[in-house]
Amino acid sequence: MGRQLGLRVGLQVVQTVTCSRFGTSIDQGLFQDGDVVIGGLFSLYYKPPAIDHDFTQLPDYKSCTGLENLPLQYVYAMVFALEEINHSTTLLPGVKLGYHIHDSCAIPLWALQATLSLVGGDSTSCDLPVPLVIGGDSSVTAKILSRILGPLSVPLMSYTASCPCLSDRRQFPNFFRTMPSDIYQARAIAHLAINFNWTWIGAVVANNDYGLMAIKIFQEETQGAGVCLAFVETLRRENIMSDARRAALTIQASTARVILIFTWYTDVRELFLQLTKINVTDRQFLASEAWSTSGDLLQNPSTSKVASGVLGVAIRSSAIPGFENYLRNLNPFRRPDEKFLREFWEKMFNGTESLERVQNLFTDTSQLRVTYNVYLAVYAAAHALHNLLSCPDSNSPPGNNSCSYPKHIKPIEVLQYLNNVNFTTPQGEMFYFQGADIPAKYDLVNWQNTPKGQLKLVLVGRVDGFDLHLNESAIQWSTGSSRVPVSVCSESCRPGTRMATKKGEPVCCFDCIPCAEGEISNKTDSPHCERCPSEFWSNAERTACIPRQLDFLSFNETLGITLTTVAVSGATVTTAVFVVFLYYRQTPMVRANNSELSFLLLLSLKLCFLCSLVFIGRPSVWACRFQQAAFGISFVLCVSCLKVKTIVVLAAFRSARPGGEALMKWFGPGQQRGSVCLFTCIQVFICIIWLSLSPPVPQPDFEIPGLKVTLKCAMASVVGFSLVLGYIGLLACTSLLLAFLARKLPDNFNEAKLITFSMLIFCAVWVAFVPAYVSSPGKYAVAVEIFAILASSYGLLFCIFAPKCFIILLRPEKNTKKHLMAR
């Protein structure tokens, strides 16, 4: 009930207002009667009158001046389309379409006044209201008119309003447009930036819904594509001089070489003038449809250097067959009632001349953009009326099976049929509405220099919905060449490096950090480096993973040759000592210290020297098993001999005391050999169990970084290796303890002293070996183990046998029993 009452009151207000004339008389518009009359609103004049702040009086319609040529072309595009439809035998046959066209002077209040006049009927009789209005040349005006016409269900069809907000059917259910939403042009420009790898872009936008919404959509569309805004400057029309100056200085100071401009052409004109003053001519501008085809800017010589190379999105252009001839044949003498045409004629000629050779925006039909939108709007209305007046047809809305008559058409019926309109235009295009919108189609245009020094508009691509079709080779950039300008905050990171964002700066500003060893990046501007698989390593450029090279301690390298030489030398010296002892075996020096154990010790030392050679060369399954067994058994044999020698010294000393004669009987040569054999067999038993259950195996050591990976004998069982070393250490420590106890025995030549020194060196070497072995990388761990073997072997050899050989060979006078037994 409340809604019905509100609607009734609204209608009453409308009728009351419109019938009070509102100052819109018959000579202040363009009118043609018909069976169905379509309303039209256009901004024909650009000089509004001074508006009295007393809002009880609306401005006089006649006082708006400054007739513009291009909007006048829009008016006659509507008239041409209606006359074309009236002559058609297939579209609305037998139905004559009329029109009531008014000027709004780009003032929303004036547009509202004219609209109320149209929907209320004739200003005197208040009948024949128009069922549809083509108009709303700006988004602001369209929103106001749509809200006013909404309760009356009168469709409003705009040819230029592009605000995305108008797509909301809940707020604007009666709104339609033949102009795409700004969402699509903002997306198209975003795709251009991504396509040309422009990651550092400046933006200058109108400080209103048009500019702010566009930059928001641009940012959303480029999010994740690495595009950043260097700055965003806003322009207000009321402060355009100062705002344009500030924006020009920002552009000059910025490192961004590509500038996006979303504002009106009048604002751009002032901005370009400011840029010309400070000689900024090397920027690449991206244009929105509001100024991308502006003839005023194209033909302005003072800004041609700044504007050269502009790349922009433009309202799509299409030809209208016969329209140019129609315009050039217009004459106010044949159309005496058309006030706008008469005023245009007087401005052009002051006489009876013809438009045949006139070249201006009114007669120029080379690129019909908004004009074509007006043309489409008329055809959309005509097809909706055609379907409505067809009794009934397949395009009828569900549940509508009745016939309508031209004189009784209701706006809500036209609204219903507009929602379902679907037809092929005279140009062969499919036309339909998706809610309030039509499928987005744009031209991509480029401002190019001509030989005469002027700029011309060149079509270089098209936008169809979300698809971008671009002929890059046809573009002339601001630099004057065909090379795409570069606009980045930081230069691209080459392969082998990664991007590292600078603290406090946008993601487009970064440093290029070389990848670490073992990591690669094989593409430009890689955000991170990827680690190579364990079997691979990075090349020197850090751009590819290459197979790692197997490395081991070989006989051919310097370290291998050195260790081999030292080992062979040790074995040779040991052999020489063996020969000396063998030759002088009957002398007291050799016989006094258990020659049998001495020969066995020399044999074990030779084995110790030679077993180090097994560690050099490429590891194999049997080499890994043999080297640890040879090492462990050789050293146990060596230390066992020393331990038994020490026990013999202690036993001999004890047996020399009263009551100790039987001691040597219990530890004679047989027991000595048995002890050595027992100690050695324990190690053999440990090695057999270890090598049987979990032997070392050759295995690349991928844990060590580097291109070369060491092939080593991996200890499958640390316990086994620890037992081998531990047993050697146990024997060595007990030998050291026994030798230390026997070091002060009163013999002139006490072998226990030599064993003490030798075991001290032995233990020191192997205590130092453990941390050195663990911390050494790759093949150097093997070298450390060989060094420990050789150092301990040389220590034993020289500490025990060097003094004896010195006496045997150089002091033979001391090689006597008397000298050895002296106290």
Short mmCIF file of C-alpha atoms in Angstrom, two decimals, residues 330-533:
data_model
loop_
_atom_site.label_atom_id
_atom_site.label_comp_id
_atom_site.label_asym_id
_atom_site.label_seq_id
_atom_site.Cartn_x
_atom_site.Cartn_y
_atom_site.Cartn_z
CA LEU A 330 22.02 18.36 -44.49
CA ASN A 331 20.75 21.87 -45.09
CA PRO A 332 18.74 24.15 -42.77
CA PHE A 333 16.71 25.43 -45.69
CA ARG A 334 15.32 21.93 -46.19
CA ARG A 335 14.99 21.47 -42.40
CA PRO A 336 13.80 24.87 -41.19
CA ASP A 337 12.56 23.58 -37.81
CA GLU A 338 15.93 22.15 -36.72
CA LYS A 339 17.42 24.85 -34.50
CA PHE A 340 20.73 23.11 -33.87
CA LEU A 341 21.45 22.64 -37.57
CA ARG A 342 20.56 26.25 -38.29
CA GLU A 343 22.95 27.50 -35.59
CA PHE A 344 25.75 25.25 -36.89
CA TRP A 345 25.16 26.51 -40.41
CA GLU A 346 25.33 30.15 -39.37
CA LYS A 347 28.57 29.50 -37.52
CA MET A 348 30.08 27.84 -40.58
CA PHE A 349 28.85 29.90 -43.54
CA ASN A 350 26.49 32.82 -42.95
CA GLY A 351 25.01 31.87 -46.29
CA THR A 352 23.68 29.07 -48.50
CA GLU A 353 26.89 27.12 -48.94
CA SER A 354 27.03 23.31 -48.89
CA LEU A 355 28.75 20.89 -46.48
CA GLU A 356 30.21 18.89 -49.37
CA ARG A 357 33.76 20.13 -48.87
CA VAL A 358 33.69 21.02 -45.19
CA GLN A 359 36.23 19.17 -43.06
CA ASN A 360 35.57 19.27 -39.34
CA LEU A 361 34.49 16.98 -36.52
CA PHE A 362 30.87 17.13 -37.63
CA THR A 363 31.54 15.85 -41.14
CA ASP A 364 34.43 13.51 -40.26
CA THR A 365 33.15 9.92 -40.37
CA SER A 366 36.52 8.19 -40.65
CA GLN A 367 36.34 6.97 -37.06
CA LEU A 368 32.84 6.76 -35.68
CA ARG A 369 33.13 5.84 -32.01
CA VAL A 370 30.58 7.47 -29.71
CA THR A 371 28.56 8.15 -32.83
CA TYR A 372 28.35 4.42 -33.47
CA ASN A 373 27.31 3.86 -29.86
CA VAL A 374 24.37 6.23 -30.43
CA TYR A 375 23.53 4.38 -33.62
CA LEU A 376 23.54 1.04 -31.78
CA ALA A 377 21.37 2.44 -29.01
CA VAL A 378 18.69 3.43 -31.53
CA TYR A 379 18.75 -0.01 -33.14
CA ALA A 380 18.58 -1.74 -29.75
CA ALA A 381 15.48 0.33 -28.90
CA ALA A 382 13.95 -0.42 -32.31
CA HIS A 383 14.45 -4.18 -31.96
CA ALA A 384 12.96 -4.13 -28.49
CA LEU A 385 9.91 -2.26 -29.86
CA HIS A 386 9.73 -4.62 -32.82
CA ASN A 387 9.60 -7.66 -30.54
CA LEU A 388 7.10 -5.92 -28.30
CA LEU A 389 4.77 -5.06 -31.17
CA SER A 390 5.03 -8.55 -32.69
CA CYS A 391 2.01 -10.62 -31.56
CA PRO A 392 3.61 -12.67 -29.85
CA ASP A 393 6.98 -13.98 -30.99
CA SER A 394 9.82 -16.14 -29.75
CA ASN A 395 11.51 -13.13 -28.18
CA SER A 396 8.56 -12.34 -25.95
CA PRO A 397 9.25 -12.44 -22.23
CA PRO A 398 7.78 -15.48 -20.45
CA GLY A 399 4.09 -15.13 -19.69
CA ASN A 400 3.57 -12.30 -22.20
CA ASN A 401 1.17 -13.55 -24.86
CA SER A 402 -0.73 -10.35 -25.52
CA CYS A 403 -0.33 -7.82 -28.31
CA SER A 404 0.74 -4.21 -27.76
CA TYR A 405 -0.13 -1.21 -29.90
CA PRO A 406 2.18 1.74 -30.64
CA LYS A 407 -0.07 4.32 -28.98
CA HIS A 408 -0.41 2.23 -25.81
CA ILE A 409 3.15 1.10 -25.21
CA LYS A 410 4.17 1.16 -21.57
CA PRO A 411 7.80 1.86 -20.52
CA ILE A 412 7.90 -1.28 -18.38
CA GLU A 413 7.16 -3.36 -21.47
CA VAL A 414 10.04 -1.79 -23.37
CA LEU A 415 12.25 -2.46 -20.32
CA GLN A 416 11.33 -6.15 -20.33
CA TYR A 417 12.06 -6.54 -24.02
CA LEU A 418 15.34 -4.64 -23.83
CA ASN A 419 16.59 -7.21 -21.31
CA ASN A 420 16.08 -9.91 -23.93
CA VAL A 421 17.07 -8.07 -27.10
CA ASN A 422 19.33 -10.04 -29.44
CA PHE A 423 19.90 -9.09 -33.07
CA THR A 424 22.46 -8.65 -35.83
CA THR A 425 23.42 -5.04 -36.60
CA PRO A 426 23.51 -3.71 -40.17
CA GLN A 427 27.31 -4.06 -39.86
CA GLY A 428 26.92 -7.81 -39.23
CA GLU A 429 27.72 -7.82 -35.49
CA MET A 430 25.76 -9.73 -32.87
CA PHE A 431 24.23 -7.37 -30.33
CA TYR A 432 22.81 -8.26 -26.94
CA PHE A 433 22.85 -7.00 -23.38
CA GLN A 434 24.53 -8.74 -20.47
CA GLY A 435 22.55 -7.07 -17.74
CA ALA A 436 23.19 -3.40 -18.35
CA ASP A 437 26.27 -3.96 -20.50
CA ILE A 438 27.24 -5.10 -23.94
CA PRO A 439 30.27 -7.30 -24.68
CA ALA A 440 33.32 -5.09 -24.39
CA LYS A 441 35.07 -4.12 -27.60
CA TYR A 442 37.81 -1.50 -27.93
CA ASP A 443 40.33 -0.28 -30.45
CA LEU A 444 44.00 0.05 -29.56
CA VAL A 445 45.34 3.25 -31.10
CA ASN A 446 48.78 4.79 -31.44
CA TRP A 447 49.70 8.45 -32.01
CA GLN A 448 52.33 8.50 -34.74
CA ASN A 449 54.33 11.28 -36.34
CA THR A 450 53.68 12.23 -39.94
CA PRO A 451 56.21 13.71 -42.40
CA LYS A 452 54.52 17.09 -41.89
CA GLY A 453 55.33 17.01 -38.18
CA GLN A 454 51.76 16.41 -37.09
CA LEU A 455 50.34 13.45 -35.22
CA LYS A 456 47.95 10.93 -36.66
CA LEU A 457 45.84 8.21 -35.09
CA VAL A 458 46.76 4.68 -36.18
CA LEU A 459 44.84 1.52 -35.31
CA VAL A 460 47.31 -1.06 -33.94
CA GLY A 461 45.02 -3.62 -32.31
CA ARG A 462 41.69 -4.53 -30.80
CA VAL A 463 40.28 -5.67 -27.49
CA ASP A 464 37.47 -8.20 -27.53
CA GLY A 465 36.29 -8.90 -24.02
CA PHE A 466 39.37 -10.19 -22.23
CA ASP A 467 41.27 -10.98 -25.45
CA LEU A 468 44.00 -8.62 -26.60
CA HIS A 469 44.93 -8.57 -30.29
CA LEU A 470 47.93 -6.33 -30.91
CA ASN A 471 50.16 -5.68 -33.91
CA GLU A 472 53.35 -4.74 -32.06
CA SER A 473 55.34 -4.11 -35.22
CA ALA A 474 52.93 -1.31 -36.19
CA ILE A 475 53.51 0.69 -33.01
CA GLN A 476 55.65 3.82 -33.04
CA TRP A 477 56.89 4.46 -29.50
CA SER A 478 57.64 7.77 -27.82
CA THR A 479 61.33 7.24 -28.58
CA GLY A 480 60.53 7.32 -32.29
CA SER A 481 61.69 3.74 -32.81
CA SER A 482 60.00 0.36 -32.92
CA ARG A 483 61.89 -0.83 -29.84
CA VAL A 484 59.65 -1.26 -26.81
CA PRO A 485 60.51 1.24 -24.04
CA VAL A 486 61.83 -0.16 -20.78
CA SER A 487 60.20 0.96 -17.54
CA VAL A 488 61.49 -0.88 -14.50
CA CYS A 489 62.54 0.15 -11.01
CA SER A 490 65.42 -2.34 -11.06
CA GLU A 491 67.11 -4.02 -13.99
CA SER A 492 66.18 -7.64 -14.57
CA CYS A 493 68.11 -10.24 -12.65
CA ARG A 494 69.94 -12.49 -15.06
CA PRO A 495 69.88 -16.27 -14.70
CA GLY A 496 72.14 -17.37 -11.90
CA THR A 497 70.82 -14.70 -9.55
CA ARG A 498 67.67 -14.13 -7.55
CA MET A 499 65.63 -11.07 -6.66
CA ALA A 500 65.92 -9.69 -3.14
CA THR A 501 63.36 -7.02 -2.30
CA LYS A 502 64.74 -3.79 -0.91
CA LYS A 503 63.48 -3.04 2.56
CA GLY A 504 60.72 -0.45 2.63
CA GLU A 505 60.33 -0.33 -1.16
CA PRO A 506 57.82 -1.91 -3.60
CA VAL A 507 58.42 -5.45 -4.80
CA CYS A 508 59.48 -4.08 -8.19
CA CYS A 509 62.55 -2.51 -6.59
CA PHE A 510 65.06 -5.21 -5.78
CA ASP A 511 68.70 -6.26 -5.76
CA CYS A 512 70.10 -9.20 -7.70
CA ILE A 513 71.83 -11.67 -5.38
CA PRO A 514 74.01 -14.45 -6.90
CA CYS A 515 72.79 -17.95 -6.12
CA ALA A 516 74.79 -19.85 -3.54
CA GLU A 517 76.89 -22.87 -4.49
CA GLY A 518 74.72 -25.85 -5.26
CA GLU A 519 71.77 -23.61 -6.21
CA ILE A 520 70.64 -22.34 -9.60
CA SER A 521 68.14 -20.05 -11.30
CA ASN A 522 67.65 -20.65 -15.00
CA LYS A 523 65.29 -17.81 -15.83
CA THR A 524 65.29 -14.04 -15.66
CA ASP A 525 63.94 -12.36 -12.51
CA SER A 526 63.77 -15.58 -10.56
CA PRO A 527 62.35 -14.92 -7.06
CA HIS A 528 64.47 -17.66 -5.52
CA CYS A 529 67.25 -20.11 -6.31
CA GLU A 530 66.55 -23.81 -6.52
CA ARG A 531 68.85 -26.34 -4.88
CA CYS A 532 70.30 -29.00 -7.17
CA PRO A 533 69.59 -32.68 -6.45
#
